mmCIF file of C-alpha atoms in Angstrom:
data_model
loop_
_atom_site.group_PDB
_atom_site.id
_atom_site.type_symbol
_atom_site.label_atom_id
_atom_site.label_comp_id
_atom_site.label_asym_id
_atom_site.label_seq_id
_atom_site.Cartn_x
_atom_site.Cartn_y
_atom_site.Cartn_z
ATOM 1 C CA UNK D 1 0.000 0.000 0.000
ATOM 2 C CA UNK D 2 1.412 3.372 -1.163
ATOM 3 C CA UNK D 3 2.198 5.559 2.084
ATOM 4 C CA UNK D 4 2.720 9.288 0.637
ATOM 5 C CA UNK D 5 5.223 11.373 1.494
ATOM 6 C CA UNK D 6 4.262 13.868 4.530
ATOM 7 C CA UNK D 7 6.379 16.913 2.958
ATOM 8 C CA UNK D 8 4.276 16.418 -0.827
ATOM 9 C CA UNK D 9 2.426 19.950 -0.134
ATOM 10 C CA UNK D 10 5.537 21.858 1.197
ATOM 11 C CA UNK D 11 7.067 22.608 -2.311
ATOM 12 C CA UNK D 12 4.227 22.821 -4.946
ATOM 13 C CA UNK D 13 3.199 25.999 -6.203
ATOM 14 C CA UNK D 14 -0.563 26.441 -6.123
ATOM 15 C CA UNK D 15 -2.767 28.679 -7.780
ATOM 16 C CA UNK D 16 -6.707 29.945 -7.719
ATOM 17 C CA UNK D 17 -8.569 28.569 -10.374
ATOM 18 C CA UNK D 18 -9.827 31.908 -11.771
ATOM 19 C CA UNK D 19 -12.362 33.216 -9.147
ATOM 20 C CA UNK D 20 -13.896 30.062 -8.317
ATOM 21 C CA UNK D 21 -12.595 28.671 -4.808
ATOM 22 C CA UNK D 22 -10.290 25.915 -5.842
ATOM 23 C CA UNK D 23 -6.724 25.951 -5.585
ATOM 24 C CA UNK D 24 -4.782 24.036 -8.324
ATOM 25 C CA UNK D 25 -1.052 23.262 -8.958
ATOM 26 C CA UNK D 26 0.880 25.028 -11.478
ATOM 27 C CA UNK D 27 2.034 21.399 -12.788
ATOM 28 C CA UNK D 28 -0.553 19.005 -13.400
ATOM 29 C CA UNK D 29 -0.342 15.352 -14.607
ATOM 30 C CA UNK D 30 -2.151 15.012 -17.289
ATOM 31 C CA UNK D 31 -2.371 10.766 -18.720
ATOM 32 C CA UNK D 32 -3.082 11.069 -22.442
ATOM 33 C CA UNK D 33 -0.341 9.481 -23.691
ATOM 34 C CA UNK D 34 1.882 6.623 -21.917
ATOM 35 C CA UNK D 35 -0.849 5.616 -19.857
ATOM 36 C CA UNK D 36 -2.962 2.995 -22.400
ATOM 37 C CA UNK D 37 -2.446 -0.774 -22.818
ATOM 38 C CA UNK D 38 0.985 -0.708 -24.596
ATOM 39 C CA UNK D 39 2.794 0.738 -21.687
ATOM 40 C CA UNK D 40 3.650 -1.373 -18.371
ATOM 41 C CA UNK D 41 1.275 -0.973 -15.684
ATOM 42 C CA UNK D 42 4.403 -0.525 -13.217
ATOM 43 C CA UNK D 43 5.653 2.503 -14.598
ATOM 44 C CA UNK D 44 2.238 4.058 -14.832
ATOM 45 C CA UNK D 45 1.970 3.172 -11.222
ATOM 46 C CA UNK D 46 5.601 4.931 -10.446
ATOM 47 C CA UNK D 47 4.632 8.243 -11.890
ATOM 48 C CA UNK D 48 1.629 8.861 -10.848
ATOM 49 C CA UNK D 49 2.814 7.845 -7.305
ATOM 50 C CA UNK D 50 4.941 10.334 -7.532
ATOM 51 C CA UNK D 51 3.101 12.983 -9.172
ATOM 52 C CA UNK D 52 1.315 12.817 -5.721
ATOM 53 C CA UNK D 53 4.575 12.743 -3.715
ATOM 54 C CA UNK D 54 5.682 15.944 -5.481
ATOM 55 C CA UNK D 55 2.144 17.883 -4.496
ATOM 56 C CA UNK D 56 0.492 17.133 -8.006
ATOM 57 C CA UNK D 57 -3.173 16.840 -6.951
ATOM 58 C CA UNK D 58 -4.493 17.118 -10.355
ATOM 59 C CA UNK D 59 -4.236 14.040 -12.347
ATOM 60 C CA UNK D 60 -6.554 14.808 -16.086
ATOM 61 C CA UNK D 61 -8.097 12.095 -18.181
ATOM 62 C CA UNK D 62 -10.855 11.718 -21.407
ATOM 63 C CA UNK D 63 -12.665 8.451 -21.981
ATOM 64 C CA UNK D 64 -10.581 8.037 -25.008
ATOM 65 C CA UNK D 65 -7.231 8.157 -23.524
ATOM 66 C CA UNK D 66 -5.453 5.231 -23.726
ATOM 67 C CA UNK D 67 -4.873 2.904 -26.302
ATOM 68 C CA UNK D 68 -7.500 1.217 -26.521
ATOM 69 C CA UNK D 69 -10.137 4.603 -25.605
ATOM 70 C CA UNK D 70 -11.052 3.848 -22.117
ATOM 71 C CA UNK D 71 -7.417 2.272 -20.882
ATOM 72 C CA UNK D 72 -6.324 5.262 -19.209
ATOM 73 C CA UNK D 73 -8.843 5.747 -17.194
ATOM 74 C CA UNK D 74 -9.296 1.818 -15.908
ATOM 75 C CA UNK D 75 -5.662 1.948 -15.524
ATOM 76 C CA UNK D 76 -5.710 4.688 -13.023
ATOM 77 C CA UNK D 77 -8.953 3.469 -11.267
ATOM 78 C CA UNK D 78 -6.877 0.406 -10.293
ATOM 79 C CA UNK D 79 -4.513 3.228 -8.529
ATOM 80 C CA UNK D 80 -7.040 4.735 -7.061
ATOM 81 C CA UNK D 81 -8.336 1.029 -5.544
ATOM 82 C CA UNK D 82 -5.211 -0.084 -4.738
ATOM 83 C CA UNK D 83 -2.863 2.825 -3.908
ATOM 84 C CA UNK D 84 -4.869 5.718 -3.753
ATOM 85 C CA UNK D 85 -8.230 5.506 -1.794
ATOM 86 C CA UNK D 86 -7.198 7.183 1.408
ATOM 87 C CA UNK D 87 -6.487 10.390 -0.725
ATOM 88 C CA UNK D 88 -9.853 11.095 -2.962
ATOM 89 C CA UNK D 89 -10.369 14.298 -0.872
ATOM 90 C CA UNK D 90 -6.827 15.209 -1.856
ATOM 91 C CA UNK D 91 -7.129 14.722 -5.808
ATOM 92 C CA UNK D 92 -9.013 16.611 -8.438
ATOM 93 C CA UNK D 93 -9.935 13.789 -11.107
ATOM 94 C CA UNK D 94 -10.767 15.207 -14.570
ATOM 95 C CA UNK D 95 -12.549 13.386 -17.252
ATOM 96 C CA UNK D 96 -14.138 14.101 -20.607
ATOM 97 C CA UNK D 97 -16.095 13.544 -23.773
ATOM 98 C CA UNK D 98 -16.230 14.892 -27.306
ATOM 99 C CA UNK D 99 -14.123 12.467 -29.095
ATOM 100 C CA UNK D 100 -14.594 9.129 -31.058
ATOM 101 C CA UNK D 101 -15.080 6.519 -28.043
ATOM 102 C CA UNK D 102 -17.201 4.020 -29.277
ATOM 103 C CA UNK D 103 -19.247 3.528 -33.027
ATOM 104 C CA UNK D 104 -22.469 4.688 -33.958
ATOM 105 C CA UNK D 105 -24.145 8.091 -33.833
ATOM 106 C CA UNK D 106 -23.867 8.528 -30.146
ATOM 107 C CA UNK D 107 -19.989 8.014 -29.937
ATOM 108 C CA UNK D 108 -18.768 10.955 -30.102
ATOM 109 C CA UNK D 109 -20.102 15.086 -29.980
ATOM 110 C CA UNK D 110 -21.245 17.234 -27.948
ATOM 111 C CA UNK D 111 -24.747 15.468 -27.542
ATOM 112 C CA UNK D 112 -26.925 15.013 -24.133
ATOM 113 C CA UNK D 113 -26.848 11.664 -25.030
ATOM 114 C CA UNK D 114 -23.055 11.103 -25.566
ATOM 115 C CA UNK D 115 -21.837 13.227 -22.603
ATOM 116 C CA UNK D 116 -23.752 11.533 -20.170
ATOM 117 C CA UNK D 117 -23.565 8.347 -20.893
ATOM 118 C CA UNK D 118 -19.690 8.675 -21.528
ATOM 119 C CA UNK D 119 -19.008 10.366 -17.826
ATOM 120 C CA UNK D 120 -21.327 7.532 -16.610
ATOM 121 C CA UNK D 121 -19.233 4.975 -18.060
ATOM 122 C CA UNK D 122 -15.864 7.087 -17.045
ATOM 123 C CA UNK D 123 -16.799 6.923 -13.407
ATOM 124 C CA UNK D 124 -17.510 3.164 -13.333
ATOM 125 C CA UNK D 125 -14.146 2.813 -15.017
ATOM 126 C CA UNK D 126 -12.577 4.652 -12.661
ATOM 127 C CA UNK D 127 -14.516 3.109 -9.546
ATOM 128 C CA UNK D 128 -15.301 6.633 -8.658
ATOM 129 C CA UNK D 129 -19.208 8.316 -7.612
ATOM 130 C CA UNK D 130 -18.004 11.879 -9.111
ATOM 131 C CA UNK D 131 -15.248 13.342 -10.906
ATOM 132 C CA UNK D 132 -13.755 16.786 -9.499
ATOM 133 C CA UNK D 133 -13.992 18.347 -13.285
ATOM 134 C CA UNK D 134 -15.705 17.402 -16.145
ATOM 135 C CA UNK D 135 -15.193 18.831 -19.799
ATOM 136 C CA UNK D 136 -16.854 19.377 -23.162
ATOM 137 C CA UNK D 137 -13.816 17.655 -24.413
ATOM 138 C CA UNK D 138 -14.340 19.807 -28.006
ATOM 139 C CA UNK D 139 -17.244 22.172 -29.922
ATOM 140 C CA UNK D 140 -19.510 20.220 -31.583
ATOM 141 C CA UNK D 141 -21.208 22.450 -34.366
ATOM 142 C CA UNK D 142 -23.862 19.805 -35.239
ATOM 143 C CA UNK D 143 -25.170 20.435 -31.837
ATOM 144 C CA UNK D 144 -26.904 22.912 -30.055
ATOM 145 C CA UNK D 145 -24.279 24.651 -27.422
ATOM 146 C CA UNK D 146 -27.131 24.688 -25.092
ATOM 147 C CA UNK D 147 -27.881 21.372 -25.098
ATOM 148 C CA UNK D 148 -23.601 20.199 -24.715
ATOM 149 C CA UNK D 149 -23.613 23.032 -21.506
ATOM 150 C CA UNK D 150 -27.433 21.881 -20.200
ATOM 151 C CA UNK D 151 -25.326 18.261 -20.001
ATOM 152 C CA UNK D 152 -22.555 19.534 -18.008
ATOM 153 C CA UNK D 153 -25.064 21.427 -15.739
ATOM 154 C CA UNK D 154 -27.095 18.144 -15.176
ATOM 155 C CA UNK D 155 -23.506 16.308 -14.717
ATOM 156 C CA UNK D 156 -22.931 18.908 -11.696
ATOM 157 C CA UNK D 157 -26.563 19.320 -10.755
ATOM 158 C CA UNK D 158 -26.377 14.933 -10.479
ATOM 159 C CA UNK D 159 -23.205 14.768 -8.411
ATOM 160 C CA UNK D 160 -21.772 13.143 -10.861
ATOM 161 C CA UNK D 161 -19.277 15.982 -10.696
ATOM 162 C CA UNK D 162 -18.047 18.810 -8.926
ATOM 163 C CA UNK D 163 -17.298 21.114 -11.468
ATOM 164 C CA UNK D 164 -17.402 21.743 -15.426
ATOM 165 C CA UNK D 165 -15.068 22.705 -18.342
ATOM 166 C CA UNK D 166 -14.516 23.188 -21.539
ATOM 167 C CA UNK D 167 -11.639 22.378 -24.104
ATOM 168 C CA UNK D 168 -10.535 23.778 -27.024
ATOM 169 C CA UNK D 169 -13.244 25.896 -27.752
ATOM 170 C CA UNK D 170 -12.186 29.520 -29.760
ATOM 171 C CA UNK D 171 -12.827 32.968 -28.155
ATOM 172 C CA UNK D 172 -16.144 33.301 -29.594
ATOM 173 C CA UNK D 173 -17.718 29.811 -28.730
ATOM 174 C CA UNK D 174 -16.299 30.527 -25.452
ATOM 175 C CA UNK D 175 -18.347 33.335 -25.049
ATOM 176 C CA UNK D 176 -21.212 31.921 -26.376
ATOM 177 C CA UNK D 177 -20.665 29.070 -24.269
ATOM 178 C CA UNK D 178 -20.616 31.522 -21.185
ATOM 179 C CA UNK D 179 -23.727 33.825 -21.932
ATOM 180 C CA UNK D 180 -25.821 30.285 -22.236
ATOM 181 C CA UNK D 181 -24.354 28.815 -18.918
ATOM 182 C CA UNK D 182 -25.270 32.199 -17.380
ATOM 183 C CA UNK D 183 -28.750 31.529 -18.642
ATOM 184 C CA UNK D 184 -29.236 28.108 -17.097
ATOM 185 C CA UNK D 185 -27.688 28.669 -13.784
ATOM 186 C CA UNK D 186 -24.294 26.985 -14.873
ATOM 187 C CA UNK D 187 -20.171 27.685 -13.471
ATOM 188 C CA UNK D 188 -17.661 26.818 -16.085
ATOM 189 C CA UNK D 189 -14.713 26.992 -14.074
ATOM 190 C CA UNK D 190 -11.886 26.035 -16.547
ATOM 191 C CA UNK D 191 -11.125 26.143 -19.865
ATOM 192 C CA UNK D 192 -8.372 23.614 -21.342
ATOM 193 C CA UNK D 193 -6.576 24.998 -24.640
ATOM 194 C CA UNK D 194 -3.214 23.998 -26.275
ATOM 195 C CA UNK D 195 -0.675 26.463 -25.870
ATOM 196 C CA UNK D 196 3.103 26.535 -25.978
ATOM 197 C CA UNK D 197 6.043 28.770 -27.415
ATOM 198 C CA UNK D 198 5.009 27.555 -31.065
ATOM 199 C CA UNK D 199 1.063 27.105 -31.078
ATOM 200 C CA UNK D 200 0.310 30.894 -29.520
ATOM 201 C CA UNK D 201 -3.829 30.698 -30.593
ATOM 202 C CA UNK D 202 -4.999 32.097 -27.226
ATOM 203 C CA UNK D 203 -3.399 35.140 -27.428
ATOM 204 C CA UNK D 204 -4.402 36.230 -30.524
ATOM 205 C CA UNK D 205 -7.613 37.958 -31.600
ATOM 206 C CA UNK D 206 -9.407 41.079 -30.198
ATOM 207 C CA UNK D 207 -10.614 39.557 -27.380
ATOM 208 C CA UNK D 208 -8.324 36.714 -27.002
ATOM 209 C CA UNK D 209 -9.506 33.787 -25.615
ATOM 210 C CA UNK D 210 -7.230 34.350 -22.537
ATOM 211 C CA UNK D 211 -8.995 37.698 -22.395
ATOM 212 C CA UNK D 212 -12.213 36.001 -22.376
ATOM 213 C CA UNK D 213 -11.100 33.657 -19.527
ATOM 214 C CA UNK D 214 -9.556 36.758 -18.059
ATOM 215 C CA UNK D 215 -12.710 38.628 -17.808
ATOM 216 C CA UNK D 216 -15.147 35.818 -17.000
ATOM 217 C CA UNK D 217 -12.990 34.435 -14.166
ATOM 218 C CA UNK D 218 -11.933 31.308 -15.588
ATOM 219 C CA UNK D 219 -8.886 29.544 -14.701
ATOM 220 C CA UNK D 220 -6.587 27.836 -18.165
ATOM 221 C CA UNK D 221 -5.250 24.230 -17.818
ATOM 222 C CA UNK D 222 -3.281 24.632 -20.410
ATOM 223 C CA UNK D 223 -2.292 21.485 -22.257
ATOM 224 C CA UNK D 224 0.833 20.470 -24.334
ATOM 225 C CA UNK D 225 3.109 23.010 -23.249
ATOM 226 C CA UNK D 226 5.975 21.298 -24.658
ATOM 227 C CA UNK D 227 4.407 20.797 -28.023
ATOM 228 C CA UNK D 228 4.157 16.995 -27.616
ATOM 229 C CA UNK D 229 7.843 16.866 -27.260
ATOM 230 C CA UNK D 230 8.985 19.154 -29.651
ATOM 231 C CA UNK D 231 10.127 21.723 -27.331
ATOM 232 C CA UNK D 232 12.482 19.286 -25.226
ATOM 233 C CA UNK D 233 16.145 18.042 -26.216
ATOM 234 C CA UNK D 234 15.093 15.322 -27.917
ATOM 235 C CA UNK D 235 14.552 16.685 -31.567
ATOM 236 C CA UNK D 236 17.077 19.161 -31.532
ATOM 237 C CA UNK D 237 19.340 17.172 -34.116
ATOM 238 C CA UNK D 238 16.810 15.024 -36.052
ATOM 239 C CA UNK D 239 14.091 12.904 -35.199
ATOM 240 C CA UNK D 240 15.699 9.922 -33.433
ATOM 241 C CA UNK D 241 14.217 6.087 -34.350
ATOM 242 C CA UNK D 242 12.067 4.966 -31.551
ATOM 243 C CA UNK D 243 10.573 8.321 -30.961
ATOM 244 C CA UNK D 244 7.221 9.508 -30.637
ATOM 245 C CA UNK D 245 7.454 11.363 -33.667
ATOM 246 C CA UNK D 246 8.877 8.504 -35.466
ATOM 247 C CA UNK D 247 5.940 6.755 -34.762
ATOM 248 C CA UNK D 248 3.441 8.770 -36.643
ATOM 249 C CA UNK D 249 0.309 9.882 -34.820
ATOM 250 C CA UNK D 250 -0.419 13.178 -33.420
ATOM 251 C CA UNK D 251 3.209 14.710 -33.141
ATOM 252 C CA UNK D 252 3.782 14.169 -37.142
ATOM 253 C CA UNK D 253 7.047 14.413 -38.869
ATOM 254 C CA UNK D 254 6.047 17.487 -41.076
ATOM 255 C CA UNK D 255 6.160 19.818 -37.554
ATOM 256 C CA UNK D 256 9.899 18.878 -37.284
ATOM 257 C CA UNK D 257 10.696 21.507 -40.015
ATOM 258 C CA UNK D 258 14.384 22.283 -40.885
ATOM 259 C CA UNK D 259 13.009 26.296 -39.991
ATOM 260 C CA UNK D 260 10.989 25.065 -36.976
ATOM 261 C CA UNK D 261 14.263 23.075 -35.156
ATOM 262 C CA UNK D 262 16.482 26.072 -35.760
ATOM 263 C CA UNK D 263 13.832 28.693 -33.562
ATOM 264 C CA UNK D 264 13.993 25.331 -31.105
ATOM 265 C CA UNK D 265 17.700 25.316 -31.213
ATOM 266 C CA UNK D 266 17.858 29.280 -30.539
ATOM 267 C CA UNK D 267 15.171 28.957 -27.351
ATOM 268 C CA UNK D 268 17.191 25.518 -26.426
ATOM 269 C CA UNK D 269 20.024 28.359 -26.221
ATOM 270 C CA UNK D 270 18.134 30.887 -24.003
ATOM 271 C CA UNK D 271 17.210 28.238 -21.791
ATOM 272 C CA UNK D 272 20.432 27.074 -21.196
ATOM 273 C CA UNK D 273 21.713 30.697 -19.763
ATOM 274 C CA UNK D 274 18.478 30.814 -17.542
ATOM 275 C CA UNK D 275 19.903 27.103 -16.085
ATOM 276 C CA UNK D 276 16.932 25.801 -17.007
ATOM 277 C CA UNK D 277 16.260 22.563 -19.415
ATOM 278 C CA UNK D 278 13.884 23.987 -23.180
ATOM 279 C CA UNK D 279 11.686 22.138 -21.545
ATOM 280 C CA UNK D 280 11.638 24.112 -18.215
ATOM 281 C CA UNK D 281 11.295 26.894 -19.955
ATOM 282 C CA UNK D 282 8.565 25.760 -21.776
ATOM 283 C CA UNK D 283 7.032 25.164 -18.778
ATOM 284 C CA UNK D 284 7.880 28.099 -16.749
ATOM 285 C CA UNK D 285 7.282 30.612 -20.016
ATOM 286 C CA UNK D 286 3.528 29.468 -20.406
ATOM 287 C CA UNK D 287 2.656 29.994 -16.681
ATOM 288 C CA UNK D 288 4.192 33.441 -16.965
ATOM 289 C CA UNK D 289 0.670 34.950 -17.528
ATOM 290 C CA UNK D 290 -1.619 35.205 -14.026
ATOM 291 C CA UNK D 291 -4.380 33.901 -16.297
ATOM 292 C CA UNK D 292 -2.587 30.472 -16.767
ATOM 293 C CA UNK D 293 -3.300 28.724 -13.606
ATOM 294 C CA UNK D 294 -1.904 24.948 -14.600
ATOM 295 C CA UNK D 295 0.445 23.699 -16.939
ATOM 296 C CA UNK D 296 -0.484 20.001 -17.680
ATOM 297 C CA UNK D 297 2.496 17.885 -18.912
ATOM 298 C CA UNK D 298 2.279 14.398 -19.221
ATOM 299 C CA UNK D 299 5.843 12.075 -18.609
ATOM 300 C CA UNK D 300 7.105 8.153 -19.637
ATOM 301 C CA UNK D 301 9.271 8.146 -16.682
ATOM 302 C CA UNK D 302 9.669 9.430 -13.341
ATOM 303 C CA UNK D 303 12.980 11.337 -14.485
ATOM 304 C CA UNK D 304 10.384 13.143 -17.091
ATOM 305 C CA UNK D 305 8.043 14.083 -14.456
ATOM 306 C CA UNK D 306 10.517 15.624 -11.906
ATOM 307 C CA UNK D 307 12.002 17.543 -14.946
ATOM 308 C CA UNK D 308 9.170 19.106 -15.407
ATOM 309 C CA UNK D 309 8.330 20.476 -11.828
ATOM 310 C CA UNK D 310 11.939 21.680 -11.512
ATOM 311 C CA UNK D 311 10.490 24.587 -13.931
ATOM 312 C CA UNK D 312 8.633 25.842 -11.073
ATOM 313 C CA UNK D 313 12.300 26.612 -9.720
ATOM 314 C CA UNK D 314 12.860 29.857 -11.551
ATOM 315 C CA UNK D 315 9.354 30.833 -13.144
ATOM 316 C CA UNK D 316 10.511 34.892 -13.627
ATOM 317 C CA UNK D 317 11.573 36.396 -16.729
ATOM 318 C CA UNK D 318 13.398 40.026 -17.744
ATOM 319 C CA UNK D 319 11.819 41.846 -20.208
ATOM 320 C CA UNK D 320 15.239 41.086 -22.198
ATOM 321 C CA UNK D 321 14.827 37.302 -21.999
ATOM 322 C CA UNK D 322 10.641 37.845 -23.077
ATOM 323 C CA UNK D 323 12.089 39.611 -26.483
ATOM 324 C CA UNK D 324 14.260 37.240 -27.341
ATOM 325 C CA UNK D 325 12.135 34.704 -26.728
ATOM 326 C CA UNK D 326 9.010 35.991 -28.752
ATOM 327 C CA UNK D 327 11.773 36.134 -31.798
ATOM 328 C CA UNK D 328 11.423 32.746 -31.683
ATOM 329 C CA UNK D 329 8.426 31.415 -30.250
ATOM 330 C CA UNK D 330 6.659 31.378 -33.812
ATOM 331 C CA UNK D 331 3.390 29.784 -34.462
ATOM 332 C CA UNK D 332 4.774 25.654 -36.118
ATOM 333 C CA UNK D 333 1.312 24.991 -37.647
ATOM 334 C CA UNK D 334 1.126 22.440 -35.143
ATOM 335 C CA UNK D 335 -2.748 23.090 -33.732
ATOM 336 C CA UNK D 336 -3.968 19.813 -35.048
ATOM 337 C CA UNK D 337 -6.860 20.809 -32.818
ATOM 338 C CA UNK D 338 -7.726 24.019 -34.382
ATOM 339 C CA UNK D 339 -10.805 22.826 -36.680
ATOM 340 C CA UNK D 340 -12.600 21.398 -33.852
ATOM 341 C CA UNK D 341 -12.286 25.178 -32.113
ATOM 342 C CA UNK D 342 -14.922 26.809 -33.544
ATOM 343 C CA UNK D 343 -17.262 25.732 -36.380
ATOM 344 C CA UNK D 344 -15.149 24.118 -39.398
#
């Protein structure tokens, strides 16, 4: 049985989740990839033991993280059995829905129907009576917004969670989102977008959707921060066989421009005279703005994961190093996320 380690709060940097009452930590764990049926259960187990060690009380799933969709999620509901079940009350367990999960017409969306059901099945995966946050995983333009945000109201109204989120929705559905869950008596605490040095979405536009969050009060758990790898050491000279690039999937080779690596290779430079890792940087660079409450990194190894959460060791930039930086932190084209913002 996992004991924890008594010091785990006495380092972590929390934050206020926009102007709701929950506190968050800047790092969160966040189990899309590593965490499915092709990696050993062990080292699963090891980080997210740790996570908790190191004061990471937010661990983030979908139903479709895995692979197979679902894996993820039963995976980490054995930790929670097993390892975990003395600390519930000290975890905030996020799930959600939008994606592919299983076939027909009611597999994916933004649907009554789909939601529902899918946070249903989450929890029993999970062995859990209510998730801490629950998402519209994506905008669904074939449904009505007001029936996707009446969902997450009757998911929180139910129990069946504590709070509820959105991801990846653009400014404007944002808003729109917003003025409807005004309407029906709904919170939307959090929103969860991509950002990182090269895939800079939320800041642009007039408002931006970090000046919608700003203004509504709602907190960012902002995913991919490190560009699904691309802004670490590994892919500074090449893509190396074995990779996760090399693999195809979601990080695909065409990001790994000659013109891409060299701005990498100039902010793997910066990073080095701050003493930090590109990675750390990364890290500590998206968290610079007070409307960022969480970055959410995910790891393969424990090494990975205390990497990452050494970035909260020097989180302050000079106005010099912010220059230099946005000389290279250029948009990649790597928002494979992007049509699923809005309404394409």
């Amino acid at each position: 049985m996992f004991t924890p380690a008594p010091e785990r709060y006495d380092s972590m940097t929390y934050r206020r989740c926009g102007r709701s009452g929950l506190d968050l930590p800047a790092i969160a764990l966040g189990l899309w990839q590593n965490f499915g049926e092709e990696n050993p259960y062990a080292t699963q187990r090891e980080i997210v033991l740790r996570a908790v060690d190191l004061g990471i009380t937010h661990i983030d799933l979908a139903n479709n993280y895995g692979p197979p969709p679902g894996s993820a999620e039963k995976h980490f509901g054995r930790m929670l059995a097993e390892d975990l079940a003395g600390l519930r009350d000290e975890l905030v367990i996020s799930t959600k829905a939008g994606y592919d999960m299983w076939p027909g017409p009611y597999g994916n969306g933004g649907s009554r129907k789909y939601l529902l059901a899918s946070l249903d099945a989450s929890l029993e995966r999970m062995g859990l009576d209510y998730v801490d946050l629950f998402y519209s995983h994506r905008f669904d333009a074939t449904t009505p917004l007001r029936e996707t945000m009446g969902a997450l109201k009757t998911a929180v109204d139910s129990g069946r969670a504590l709070y509820a989120g959105i991801s990846s929705y653009s400014a404007e559905r944002t808003r729109e989102a917003l003025e409807i869950a005004a309407e029906i008596g709904l919170d939307i605490l959090v929103h969860q977008p991509s950002y990182s040095l090269l895939n800079r979405w939320v800041e642009e536009g007039d408002p931006s959707l970090l000046d919608v969050l700003g203004d509504a009060g709602m907190g960012a758990v902002v995913f991919s921060p490190l560009a699904q790898g691309m802004l670490t050491d590994k892919y500074l000279d090449g893509i190396p066989e074995g990779s996760r690039a090399s693999r195809g999937g979601s990080l695909r080779r065409e990001f790994l421009e000659e013109s891409t690596l060299t701005h990498v290779r100039a902010l793997n430079d910066i990073a080095a005279e701050r003493g930090q890792t590109l990675a750390q940087m990364a890290i500590a660079w998206v968290l610079r703005d007070p409307r960022v409450t969480t970055a959410l990194v995910g790891a393969s190894s424990v090494a990975q994961l205390e990497s990452s959460v050494q970035a909260l060791d020097n989180l302050a930039f000079s106005e010099d190093e912010l220059a230099r930086i946005d000389g290279h932190a250029v948009d990649a084209g790597i928002n494979i996320w992007a049509p699923r913002s809005s309404n394409l």
